[in-house]
Amino acid sequence: MDDRRMIRLNTDLLGGLFIGLFGAVGLVGSWGGRFNAWIFPRVNSIVILAMALALIVRGVVRREVEDVMPRENATRLVLPMMAGLVAYYFLFTRLGFVLTTTLLFGGAMFMLSTRRTWQRAVVVFGVAAVVAGFFYVVFGEVFYVPWPTGTWLEALGLGR
Amino acid sequence: MEALLDGLLGSLQPHLIFTLVLSSFVGAIVGALPGLTATMAVALLVPFTFALSPTTGLVAIVGLMQGALYGDSVPACLINTPGTPSAIATTFDGFPLTQQGKGQFALIASGVSSAGGALVGGLALLFVSPPLAEFSLKFGPPEFFWIGIFGLTMIASLSTGSMFKGLAGGALGMLVSTIGIAPAGAVTRFTFGNPGLQAGVNVVVALVGLFAVPQALKMVEEIRGKVQIAEYEEHRGVLREVLERVVLRPLVLLRSTLIGVFVGILPAAGGPIASLVSYNEAIRWSKNPEEFGKGSVDGVIAAESANNSAATASLIPLLTLGIPGSPPAAIALGALLIHGLRPGQDLFEFSGDIVYTFMWSAVWAGFVILVFSVMVSKYLTRVAVLPVHYLAPAVMLLSIIGSFAIRNNVLDVAMMIIIGLVGYVLDKLGFKAGPIVLGLILGPIVEAAFVTSLALADAQGSYLQVFFLRPITMVLIVLTLLSAAWPWIGKRIARRTGISIEALDDEG
Amino acid sequence: MTGRMVTRRAFWAVLAALSLVLAACGGGGGTTTTTAAATQTTGAQGQTTTTAAPAETTTTTADVAADYPARPITWIVSFDPGGGSDIEARRIQDRLQEILGTRIQIEYRSGGGGAVGWSEFVKRPADGYTVAGLVIPHIVIQPLALEDPGYQTEDIRAAAWTVAAPGALIVANDSPFQTLEDFVNAAKENPKGITVGGVATFSGSDLTLAQFASQAGIEVTYVPVTGGAAPLISDLLGGHIDAAFLASSHSVRNSDRVRTLAIAGDRRLESLPDVPTFSEFGYDVTIAFAWGVGMPAGTPEPIVEKFGNAVIQAMRDTGADQAVIEEGLDPVLLGPDEAQAYVDQQVEIYTELLPILQALHGES
């Protein structure tokens, strides 16, 4: 594949730095304290840091880059999907399960579609609404899952 | 002997067969939804077990358990997301098979091996319960510590690519597993002031985050290049092909089910560990270890047969000793107690009819699963043909639903999303989900066993005695060393025999 | 189902709003009883006051209970399905539904030895529609011992205690200890050399062992086992630990393989008539495990009473009060009037005990 179309990264160097962060947090957090409660996280933090160091050294020495993902899709599709996932969490309790799901599930299906026409929008949001309703009822009634109904409904005095 | 035969006849009563079929079916659906586990399926049944006769209730529990452990392989194979923790190892080869258009093959293989697992597990339950249960008692905290360490050597075979990254991922998984209340001392760790983190990161939540979210995002990455996971191909005679494979080379299935039975009887272990260990052993003993992770049927067979036999085996210490070997077994214990039945020798003597009927039903569960898998696999496979613009959002939605439903906790949704996004970045940087999940599952076992062993060592005044000189620990230490050194030993053997083992050719 | 409920709630909300306006016009006269529920909010998820509270402002105290329950009740179990807390809920669920005339939904919120479920529970509205299974000593010890348990014992109003089980010192059948004296003598000969297992650190078993050891003048090594009673009994039967401190129900359940040296409390158990109590040897060992149900503090008393009494009645109606004796449990059947006093008594006991343990573990 054409080089410019792919995001290429030194995964050893970046990976070492990224996972090293967790090791550092773990080591700082587990320093001191009762021996038998903290020894295990401390050992693991040290292993992470050691491996991170090895990866960083290798990354710097070898300077190898790898194809990671197609550039265009990464910014146009993957990032919005990730943002949507985070948005879901924040809307979940406020708008409630059904509305959030309809909006974001439908939105994701629409965004990923090859042809984005208004007919298509009607279809995907319709599908999303039906799916949301289905899971709301089935999980709510059979598994007794207490879905959030949304704070806006509660503000109106309708939610639970 | 007479009780055995009475049980056989008893288990064939129509209402029990009906219960078994129905509960397996419900179990399969619950298992197939990521986030809903076999334990939850069984928990749903609890109110009924109080009203039903003990036999019917117990049969339903077996059906739900076995059904769920077949159902969990369906999303594992089709969308690379284990339905329950027990299907982690199933994803390693099941999903590559689906990508190659052999989804139906993978599903039927897992159905046949689940059935095989249920069958062998059931037979073990019937015929060797007492000696197995006695043997399981010899495993104390030091032994569990070494089992955990032995399990960690699997990182070597699960690290595709870099061994450094595999080890770092495993350690990260274990570090994450320490979030919450420590096993020793009233110490809370890494909760960052949030009491909701006291319970730690739920394994199912982590699992959904680490597998499903990155998978959905990876589908999105390639959306313009590929519209589906796989083309649909009509296959005929898949069942025969799978059966031939299993019958002609029975060793994989046999070894895996025995591992499953053995791990299943240990109270602290269970399905996820059974299937991971048996997957690892399948690689080690295979003539073509390089095929694993790229769509080896043996990988699917090893993982799926072990978790089903482990589930049945977890009932062995329950019935003989009154020690439930798994959460579903704990519910079965509740069902027994509520009817005034006390597990142990008395149960076999005074309520042999119930016990043996129940045990035979565990055997039949295998056949029910087999029939299911053959009937539904053809239709289920079509999930892989769904266009990605439906499938990727659907996978994400299921992850959210599953992570919320596991404890009805919004915090779990947040954790799933964070773990999912971090997991995706890690995946892109070459840290695969396998070693991280392994660390997450084994971490608590290793740590708890370590802390308990420390207390034992304090009492005995000898660390050497407790950690290294007990007979079974010595065996486990040898196994661990062999397993850790296997990449090098394997290479030696390979060089001598002239078979190339690319999978083991690693810089670590 | 859900739709109808929403409609009904909407109706009450409108009615309540109307009556509030009327009450305000009337200058606050009449029978308005503002309950604590009206001011209860749930923090974590930003949910606000529920509709039940305004409805109550228009009724007298007795009427609060007369209308209750008007919709399904959620029963939080802070442990996994199949655990003791689950079993005690399921035992009476059916009959309780009949008595109260509404559905009771069991919700599992497991983790942190129950702390996760209870911290979530105390944030729920105190309107009687959320109840939680309670376990002694957990709800007393956790707030005392944990840095940040997420709830306080005072945040909970106990409505009823259904069953209890005294703590029991258990050994395997093949153990050399035939009696409690054997155990004490061996511990004296071999200080710290005897291992006694229990569930987790700073737990009931941990505290009680410290209490017993200090009275008997012995030193033993406490072995904290995670994962509940199952691995503990397995370690005991396998000879990895010398003894275990557990609820007496476990000694009954595994009676063909274990021997109980002594139980806590001041009287012998019907199901274990040959097992002496610690007090018969002159030791004052107080631990008891108890299972019950409660509501968030601030729930109107009439509602607590109605629910608590219904729980006790359900225990009697189903015959569970007799059946549990077989299981090694003690049907204490403490109704709403005595339930809270029982908790207060436990708080006193453990507040006194905690320093012993902290001194033993060498931390503050």
PDB file of C-alpha atoms in Angstrom, chain A residues 38-121:
ATOM      1  CA  TRP A  38       1.742  -3.691  48.230  1.00  0.00           C
ATOM      2  CA  ILE A  39       4.466  -6.105  47.203  1.00  0.00           C
ATOM      3  CA  PHE A  40       2.486  -7.586  44.325  1.00  0.00           C
ATOM      4  CA  PRO A  41       1.570  -4.329  42.549  1.00  0.00           C
ATOM      5  CA  ARG A  42       5.108  -3.087  43.150  1.00  0.00           C
ATOM      6  CA  VAL A  43       6.706  -6.113  41.502  1.00  0.00           C
ATOM      7  CA  ASN A  44       4.394  -5.781  38.525  1.00  0.00           C
ATOM      8  CA  SER A  45       5.105  -2.072  38.167  1.00  0.00           C
ATOM      9  CA  ILE A  46       8.811  -2.801  38.142  1.00  0.00           C
ATOM     10  CA  VAL A  47       8.361  -5.487  35.460  1.00  0.00           C
ATOM     11  CA  ILE A  48       6.386  -3.035  33.330  1.00  0.00           C
ATOM     12  CA  LEU A  49       9.017  -0.356  33.729  1.00  0.00           C
ATOM     13  CA  ALA A  50      11.836  -2.763  32.889  1.00  0.00           C
ATOM     14  CA  MET A  51      10.055  -3.952  29.746  1.00  0.00           C
ATOM     15  CA  ALA A  52       9.211  -0.357  28.833  1.00  0.00           C
ATOM     16  CA  LEU A  53      12.842   0.599  29.161  1.00  0.00           C
ATOM     17  CA  ALA A  54      13.914  -2.322  26.975  1.00  0.00           C
ATOM     18  CA  LEU A  55      11.336  -1.334  24.341  1.00  0.00           C
ATOM     19  CA  ILE A  56      12.414   2.302  24.381  1.00  0.00           C
ATOM     20  CA  VAL A  57      16.067   1.313  23.942  1.00  0.00           C
ATOM     21  CA  ARG A  58      15.204  -1.033  21.122  1.00  0.00           C
ATOM     22  CA  GLY A  59      12.979   1.568  19.513  1.00  0.00           C
ATOM     23  CA  VAL A  60      15.742   4.158  19.595  1.00  0.00           C
ATOM     24  CA  VAL A  61      18.398   1.740  18.328  1.00  0.00           C
ATOM     25  CA  ARG A  62      16.434   0.048  15.574  1.00  0.00           C
ATOM     26  CA  ARG A  63      14.252   2.976  14.508  1.00  0.00           C
ATOM     27  CA  GLU A  64      11.783   0.600  12.879  1.00  0.00           C
ATOM     28  CA  VAL A  65       8.405   1.974  11.834  1.00  0.00           C
ATOM     29  CA  GLU A  66       5.300  -0.111  11.251  1.00  0.00           C
ATOM     30  CA  ASP A  67       2.072   0.455   9.350  1.00  0.00           C
ATOM     31  CA  VAL A  68      -0.541   1.087  11.997  1.00  0.00           C
ATOM     32  CA  MET A  69      -3.732   2.064  10.185  1.00  0.00           C
ATOM     33  CA  PRO A  70      -5.042   3.855   7.108  1.00  0.00           C
ATOM     34  CA  ARG A  71      -4.619   7.596   7.684  1.00  0.00           C
ATOM     35  CA  GLU A  72      -7.920   8.726   6.209  1.00  0.00           C
ATOM     36  CA  ASN A  73     -10.136   6.352   8.165  1.00  0.00           C
ATOM     37  CA  ALA A  74      -8.260   7.057  11.374  1.00  0.00           C
ATOM     38  CA  THR A  75      -9.259  10.692  11.556  1.00  0.00           C
ATOM     39  CA  ARG A  76     -12.573  10.504   9.726  1.00  0.00           C
ATOM     40  CA  LEU A  77     -14.027   7.363  11.260  1.00  0.00           C
ATOM     41  CA  VAL A  78     -12.036   5.861  14.127  1.00  0.00           C
ATOM     42  CA  LEU A  79     -11.695   9.060  16.145  1.00  0.00           C
ATOM     43  CA  PRO A  80     -15.409   9.938  15.893  1.00  0.00           C
ATOM     44  CA  MET A  81     -16.274   6.375  16.956  1.00  0.00           C
ATOM     45  CA  MET A  82     -14.033   6.707  20.002  1.00  0.00           C
ATOM     46  CA  ALA A  83     -15.551  10.084  20.805  1.00  0.00           C
ATOM     47  CA  GLY A  84     -19.012   8.586  20.419  1.00  0.00           C
ATOM     48  CA  LEU A  85     -18.175   5.889  22.942  1.00  0.00           C
ATOM     49  CA  VAL A  86     -17.094   8.487  25.482  1.00  0.00           C
ATOM     50  CA  ALA A  87     -20.157  10.597  24.691  1.00  0.00           C
ATOM     51  CA  TYR A  88     -22.326   7.558  25.325  1.00  0.00           C
ATOM     52  CA  TYR A  89     -21.137   7.387  28.912  1.00  0.00           C
ATOM     53  CA  PHE A  90     -21.925  11.048  29.563  1.00  0.00           C
ATOM     54  CA  LEU A  91     -25.324  10.954  27.905  1.00  0.00           C
ATOM     55  CA  PHE A  92     -26.293   7.543  29.284  1.00  0.00           C
ATOM     56  CA  THR A  93     -27.544   8.704  32.687  1.00  0.00           C
ATOM     57  CA  ARG A  94     -28.802  12.074  31.465  1.00  0.00           C
ATOM     58  CA  LEU A  95     -30.794  11.123  28.368  1.00  0.00           C
ATOM     59  CA  GLY A  96     -31.504   7.581  29.466  1.00  0.00           C
ATOM     60  CA  PHE A  97     -30.773   4.305  27.731  1.00  0.00           C
ATOM     61  CA  VAL A  98     -33.290   4.426  24.901  1.00  0.00           C
ATOM     62  CA  LEU A  99     -32.611   7.940  23.675  1.00  0.00           C
ATOM     63  CA  THR A 100     -28.818   7.736  23.981  1.00  0.00           C
ATOM     64  CA  THR A 101     -28.742   4.427  22.172  1.00  0.00           C
ATOM     65  CA  THR A 102     -31.000   5.634  19.379  1.00  0.00           C
ATOM     66  CA  LEU A 103     -28.913   8.746  18.846  1.00  0.00           C
ATOM     67  CA  LEU A 104     -25.428   7.302  19.056  1.00  0.00           C
ATOM     68  CA  PHE A 105     -26.024   3.806  17.682  1.00  0.00           C
ATOM     69  CA  GLY A 106     -27.966   5.304  14.782  1.00  0.00           C
ATOM     70  CA  GLY A 107     -25.359   8.019  14.338  1.00  0.00           C
ATOM     71  CA  ALA A 108     -22.542   5.490  14.196  1.00  0.00           C
ATOM     72  CA  MET A 109     -24.357   3.355  11.632  1.00  0.00           C
ATOM     73  CA  PHE A 110     -25.079   6.433   9.538  1.00  0.00           C
ATOM     74  CA  MET A 111     -21.526   7.706   9.732  1.00  0.00           C
ATOM     75  CA  LEU A 112     -20.084   4.381   8.646  1.00  0.00           C
ATOM     76  CA  SER A 113     -22.506   3.932   5.738  1.00  0.00           C
ATOM     77  CA  THR A 114     -21.097   4.299   2.258  1.00  0.00           C
ATOM     78  CA  ARG A 115     -24.003   6.419   1.011  1.00  0.00           C
ATOM     79  CA  ARG A 116     -25.232   9.048   3.430  1.00  0.00           C
ATOM     80  CA  THR A 117     -28.674   9.953   2.145  1.00  0.00           C
ATOM     81  CA  TRP A 118     -31.713  11.000   4.154  1.00  0.00           C
ATOM     82  CA  GLN A 119     -33.485   7.749   3.290  1.00  0.00           C
ATOM     83  CA  ARG A 120     -30.536   5.958   4.798  1.00  0.00           C
ATOM     84  CA  ALA A 121     -30.766   8.128   7.926  1.00  0.00           C
TER      85      ALA A 121
END
